[in-house]
XYZ file of N, CA, C and O in Angstrom:
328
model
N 0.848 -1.182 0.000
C 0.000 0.000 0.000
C 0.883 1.231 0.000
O 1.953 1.511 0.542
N 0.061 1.851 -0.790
C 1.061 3.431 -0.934
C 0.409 4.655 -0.842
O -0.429 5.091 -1.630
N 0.808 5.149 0.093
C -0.039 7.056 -0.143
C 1.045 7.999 -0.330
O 2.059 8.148 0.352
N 0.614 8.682 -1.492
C 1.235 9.862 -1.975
C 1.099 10.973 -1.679
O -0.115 11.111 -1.830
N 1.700 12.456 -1.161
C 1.105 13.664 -1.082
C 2.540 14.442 -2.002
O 3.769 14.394 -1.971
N 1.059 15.392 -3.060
C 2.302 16.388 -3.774
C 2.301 17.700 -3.460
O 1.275 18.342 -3.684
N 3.281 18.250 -2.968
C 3.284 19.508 -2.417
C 4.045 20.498 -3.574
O 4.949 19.927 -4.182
N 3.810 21.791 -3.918
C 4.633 22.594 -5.088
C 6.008 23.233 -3.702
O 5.769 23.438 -2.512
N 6.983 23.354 -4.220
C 8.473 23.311 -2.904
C 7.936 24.575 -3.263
O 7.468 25.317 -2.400
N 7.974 24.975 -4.824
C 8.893 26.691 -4.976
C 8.403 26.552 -6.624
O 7.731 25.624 -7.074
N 8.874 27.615 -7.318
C 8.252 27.578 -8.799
C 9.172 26.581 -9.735
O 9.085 26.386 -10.947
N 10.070 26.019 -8.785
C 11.144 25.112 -9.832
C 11.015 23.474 -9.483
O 11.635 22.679 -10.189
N 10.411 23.128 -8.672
C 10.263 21.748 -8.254
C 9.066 21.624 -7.447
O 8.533 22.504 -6.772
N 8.586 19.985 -7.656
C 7.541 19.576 -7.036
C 7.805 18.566 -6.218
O 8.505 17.669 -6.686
N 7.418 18.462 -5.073
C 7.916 17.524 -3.421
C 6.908 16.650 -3.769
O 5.789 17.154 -3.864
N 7.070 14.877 -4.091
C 6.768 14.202 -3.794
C 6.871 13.219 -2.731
O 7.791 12.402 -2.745
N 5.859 13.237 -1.661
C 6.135 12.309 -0.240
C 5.374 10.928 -0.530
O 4.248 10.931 -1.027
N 5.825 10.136 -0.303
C 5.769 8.885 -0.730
C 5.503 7.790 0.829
O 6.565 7.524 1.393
N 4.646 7.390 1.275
C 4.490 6.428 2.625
C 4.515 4.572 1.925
O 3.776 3.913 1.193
N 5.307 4.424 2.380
C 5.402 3.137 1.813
C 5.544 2.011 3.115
O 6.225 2.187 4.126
N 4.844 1.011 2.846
C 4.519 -0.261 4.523
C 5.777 -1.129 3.953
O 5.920 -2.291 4.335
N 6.569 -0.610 3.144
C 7.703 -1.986 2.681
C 8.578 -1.254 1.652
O 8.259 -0.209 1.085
N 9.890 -2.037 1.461
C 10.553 -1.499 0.766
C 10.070 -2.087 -0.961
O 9.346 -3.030 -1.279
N 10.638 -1.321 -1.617
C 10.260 -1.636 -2.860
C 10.474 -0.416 -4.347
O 10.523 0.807 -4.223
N 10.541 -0.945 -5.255
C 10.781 -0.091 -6.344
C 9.199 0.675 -6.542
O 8.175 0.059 -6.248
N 9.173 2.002 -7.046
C 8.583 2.717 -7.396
C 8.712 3.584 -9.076
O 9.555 4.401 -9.445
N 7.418 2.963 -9.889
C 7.913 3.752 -11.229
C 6.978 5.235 -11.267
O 5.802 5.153 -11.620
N 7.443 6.306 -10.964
C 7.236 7.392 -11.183
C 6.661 8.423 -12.243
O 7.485 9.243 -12.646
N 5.472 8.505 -12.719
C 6.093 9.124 -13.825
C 5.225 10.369 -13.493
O 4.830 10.594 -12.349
N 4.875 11.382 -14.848
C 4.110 12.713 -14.820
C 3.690 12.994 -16.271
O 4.432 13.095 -17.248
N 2.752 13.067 -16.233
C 1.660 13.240 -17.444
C 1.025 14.170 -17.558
O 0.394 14.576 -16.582
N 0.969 14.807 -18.734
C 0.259 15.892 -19.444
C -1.416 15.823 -19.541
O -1.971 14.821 -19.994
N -2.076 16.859 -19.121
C -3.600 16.748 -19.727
C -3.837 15.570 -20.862
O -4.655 14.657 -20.974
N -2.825 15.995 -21.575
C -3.428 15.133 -23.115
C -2.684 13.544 -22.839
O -2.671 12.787 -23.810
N -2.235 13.183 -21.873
C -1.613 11.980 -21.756
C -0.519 11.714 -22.002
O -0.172 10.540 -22.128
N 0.521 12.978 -22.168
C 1.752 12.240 -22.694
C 2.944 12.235 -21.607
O 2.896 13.042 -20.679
N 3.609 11.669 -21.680
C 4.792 11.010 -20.103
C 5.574 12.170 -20.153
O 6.361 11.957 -21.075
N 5.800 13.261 -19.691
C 6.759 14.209 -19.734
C 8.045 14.014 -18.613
O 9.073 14.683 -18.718
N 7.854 13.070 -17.597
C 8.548 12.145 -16.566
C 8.596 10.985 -16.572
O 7.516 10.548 -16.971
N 9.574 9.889 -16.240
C 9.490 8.631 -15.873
C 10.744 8.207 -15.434
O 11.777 8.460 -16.054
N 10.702 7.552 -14.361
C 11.646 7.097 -13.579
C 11.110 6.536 -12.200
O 10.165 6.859 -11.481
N 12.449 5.214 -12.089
C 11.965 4.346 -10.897
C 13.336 4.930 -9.917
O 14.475 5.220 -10.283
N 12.806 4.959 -8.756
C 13.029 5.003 -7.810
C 12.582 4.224 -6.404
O 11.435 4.211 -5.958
N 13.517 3.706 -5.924
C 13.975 2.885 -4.676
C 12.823 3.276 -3.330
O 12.509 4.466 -3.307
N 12.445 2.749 -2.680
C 11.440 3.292 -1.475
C 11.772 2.310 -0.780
O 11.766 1.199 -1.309
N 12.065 2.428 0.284
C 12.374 1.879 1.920
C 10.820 2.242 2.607
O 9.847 2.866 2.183
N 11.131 1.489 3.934
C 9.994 1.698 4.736
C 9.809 2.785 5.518
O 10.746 3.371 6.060
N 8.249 3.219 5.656
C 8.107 4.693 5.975
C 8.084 5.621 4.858
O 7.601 5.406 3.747
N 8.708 6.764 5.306
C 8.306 8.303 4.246
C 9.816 8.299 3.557
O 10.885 8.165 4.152
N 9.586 8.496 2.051
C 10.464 8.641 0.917
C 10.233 10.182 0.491
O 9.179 10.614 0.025
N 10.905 10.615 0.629
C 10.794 12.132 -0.377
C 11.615 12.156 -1.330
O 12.824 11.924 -1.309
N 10.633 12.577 -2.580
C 11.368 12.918 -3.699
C 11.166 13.840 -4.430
O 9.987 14.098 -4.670
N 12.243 14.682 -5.058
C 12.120 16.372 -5.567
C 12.396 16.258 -6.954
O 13.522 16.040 -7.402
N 10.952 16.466 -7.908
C 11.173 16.629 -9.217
C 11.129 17.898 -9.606
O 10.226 18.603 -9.155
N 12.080 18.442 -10.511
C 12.393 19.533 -11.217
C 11.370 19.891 -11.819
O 11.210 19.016 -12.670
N 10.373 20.809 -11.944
C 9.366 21.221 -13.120
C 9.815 22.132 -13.815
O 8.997 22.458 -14.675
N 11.089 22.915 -13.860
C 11.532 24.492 -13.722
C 10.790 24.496 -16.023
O 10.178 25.268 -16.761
N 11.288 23.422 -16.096
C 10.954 23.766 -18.045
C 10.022 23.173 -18.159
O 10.078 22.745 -19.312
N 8.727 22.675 -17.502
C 7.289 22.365 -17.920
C 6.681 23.330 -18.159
O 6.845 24.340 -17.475
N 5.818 23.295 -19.185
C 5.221 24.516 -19.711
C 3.193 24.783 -18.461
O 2.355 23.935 -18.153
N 3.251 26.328 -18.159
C 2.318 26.224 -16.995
C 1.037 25.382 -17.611
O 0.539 25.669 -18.700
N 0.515 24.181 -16.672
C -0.508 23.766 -16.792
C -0.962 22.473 -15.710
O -0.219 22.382 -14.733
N -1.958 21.594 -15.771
C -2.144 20.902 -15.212
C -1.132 19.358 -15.377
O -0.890 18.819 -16.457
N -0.725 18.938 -14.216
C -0.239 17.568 -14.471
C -0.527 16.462 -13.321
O -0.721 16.762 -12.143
N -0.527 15.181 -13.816
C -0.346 14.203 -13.086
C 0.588 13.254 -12.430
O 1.006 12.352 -13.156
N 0.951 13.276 -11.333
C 1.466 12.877 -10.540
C 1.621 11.471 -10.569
O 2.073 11.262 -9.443
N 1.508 9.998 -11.322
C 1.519 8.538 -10.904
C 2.790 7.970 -9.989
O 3.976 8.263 -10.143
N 2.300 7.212 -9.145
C 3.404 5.966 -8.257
C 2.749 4.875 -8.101
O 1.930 4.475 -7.273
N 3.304 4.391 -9.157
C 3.080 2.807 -9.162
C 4.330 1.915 -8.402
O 5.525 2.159 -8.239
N 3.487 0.798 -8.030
C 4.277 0.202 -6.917
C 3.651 -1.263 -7.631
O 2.964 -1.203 -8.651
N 3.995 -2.620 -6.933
C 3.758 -3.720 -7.204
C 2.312 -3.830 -6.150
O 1.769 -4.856 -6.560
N 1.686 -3.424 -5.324
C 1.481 -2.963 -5.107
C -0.226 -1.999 -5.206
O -1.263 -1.957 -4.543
N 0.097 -1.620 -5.937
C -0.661 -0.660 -6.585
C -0.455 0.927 -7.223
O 0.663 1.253 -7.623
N -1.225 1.571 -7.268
C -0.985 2.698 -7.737
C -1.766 3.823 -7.520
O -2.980 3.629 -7.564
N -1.348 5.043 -7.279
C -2.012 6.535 -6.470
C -1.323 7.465 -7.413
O -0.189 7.386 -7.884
N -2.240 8.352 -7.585
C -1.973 9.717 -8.812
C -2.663 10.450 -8.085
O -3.600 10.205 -7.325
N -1.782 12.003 -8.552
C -2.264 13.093 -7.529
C -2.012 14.526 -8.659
O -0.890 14.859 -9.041
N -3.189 15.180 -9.030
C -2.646 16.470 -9.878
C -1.766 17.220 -8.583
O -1.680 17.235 -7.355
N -1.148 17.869 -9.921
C -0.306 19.379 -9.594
C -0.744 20.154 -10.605
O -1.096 19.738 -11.709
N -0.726 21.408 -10.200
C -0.139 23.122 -10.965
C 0.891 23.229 -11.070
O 1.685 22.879 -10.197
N 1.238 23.777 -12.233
C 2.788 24.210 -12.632
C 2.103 25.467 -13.252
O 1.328 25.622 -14.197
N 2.682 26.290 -12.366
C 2.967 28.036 -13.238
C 3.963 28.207 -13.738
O 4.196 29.278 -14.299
Protein backbone atom coordinates (compact mmCIF):
# COMPACT_ATOMS: atom_id res chain seq x y z
CA UNK A 1 0.00 0.00 0.00
CA UNK A 2 1.06 3.43 -0.93
CA UNK A 3 -0.04 7.06 -0.14
CA UNK A 4 1.23 9.86 -1.98
CA UNK A 5 1.10 13.66 -1.08
CA UNK A 6 2.30 16.39 -3.77
CA UNK A 7 3.28 19.51 -2.42
CA UNK A 8 4.63 22.59 -5.09
CA UNK A 9 8.47 23.31 -2.90
CA UNK A 10 8.89 26.69 -4.98
CA UNK A 11 8.25 27.58 -8.80
CA UNK A 12 11.14 25.11 -9.83
CA UNK A 13 10.26 21.75 -8.25
CA UNK A 14 7.54 19.58 -7.04
CA UNK A 15 7.92 17.52 -3.42
CA UNK A 16 6.77 14.20 -3.79
CA UNK A 17 6.14 12.31 -0.24
CA UNK A 18 5.77 8.89 -0.73
CA UNK A 19 4.49 6.43 2.63
CA UNK A 20 5.40 3.14 1.81
CA UNK A 21 4.52 -0.26 4.52
CA UNK A 22 7.70 -1.99 2.68
CA UNK A 23 10.55 -1.50 0.77
CA UNK A 24 10.26 -1.64 -2.86
CA UNK A 25 10.78 -0.09 -6.34
CA UNK A 26 8.58 2.72 -7.40
CA UNK A 27 7.91 3.75 -11.23
CA UNK A 28 7.24 7.39 -11.18
CA UNK A 29 6.09 9.12 -13.82
CA UNK A 30 4.11 12.71 -14.82
CA UNK A 31 1.66 13.24 -17.44
CA UNK A 32 0.26 15.89 -19.44
CA UNK A 33 -3.60 16.75 -19.73
CA UNK A 34 -3.43 15.13 -23.11
CA UNK A 35 -1.61 11.98 -21.76
CA UNK A 36 1.75 12.24 -22.69
CA UNK A 37 4.79 11.01 -20.10
CA UNK A 38 6.76 14.21 -19.73
CA UNK A 39 8.55 12.15 -16.57
CA UNK A 40 9.49 8.63 -15.87
CA UNK A 41 11.65 7.10 -13.58
CA UNK A 42 11.96 4.35 -10.90
CA UNK A 43 13.03 5.00 -7.81
CA UNK A 44 13.97 2.88 -4.68
CA UNK A 45 11.44 3.29 -1.48
CA UNK A 46 12.37 1.88 1.92
CA UNK A 47 9.99 1.70 4.74
CA UNK A 48 8.11 4.69 5.97
CA UNK A 49 8.31 8.30 4.25
CA UNK A 50 10.46 8.64 0.92
CA UNK A 51 10.79 12.13 -0.38
CA UNK A 52 11.37 12.92 -3.70
CA UNK A 53 12.12 16.37 -5.57
CA UNK A 54 11.17 16.63 -9.22
CA UNK A 55 12.39 19.53 -11.22
CA UNK A 56 9.37 21.22 -13.12
CA UNK A 57 11.53 24.49 -13.72
CA UNK A 58 10.95 23.77 -18.04
CA UNK A 59 7.29 22.37 -17.92
CA UNK A 60 5.22 24.52 -19.71
CA UNK A 61 2.32 26.22 -17.00
CA UNK A 62 -0.51 23.77 -16.79
CA UNK A 63 -2.14 20.90 -15.21
CA UNK A 64 -0.24 17.57 -14.47
CA UNK A 65 -0.35 14.20 -13.09
CA UNK A 66 1.47 12.88 -10.54
CA UNK A 67 1.52 8.54 -10.90
CA UNK A 68 3.40 5.97 -8.26
CA UNK A 69 3.08 2.81 -9.16
CA UNK A 70 4.28 0.20 -6.92
CA UNK A 71 3.76 -3.72 -7.20
CA UNK A 72 1.48 -2.96 -5.11
CA UNK A 73 -0.66 -0.66 -6.58
CA UNK A 74 -0.98 2.70 -7.74
CA UNK A 75 -2.01 6.54 -6.47
CA UNK A 76 -1.97 9.72 -8.81
CA UNK A 77 -2.26 13.09 -7.53
CA UNK A 78 -2.65 16.47 -9.88
CA UNK A 79 -0.31 19.38 -9.59
CA UNK A 80 -0.14 23.12 -10.96
CA UNK A 81 2.79 24.21 -12.63
CA UNK A 82 2.97 28.04 -13.24
Amino acid sequence: EITITVAKADIDAVNVSISSKESANANVTITNLMGQVVYSQIHSLVVGNNNIQLDVANYNAGVYVVNVKTNTGVSSQKVIVR
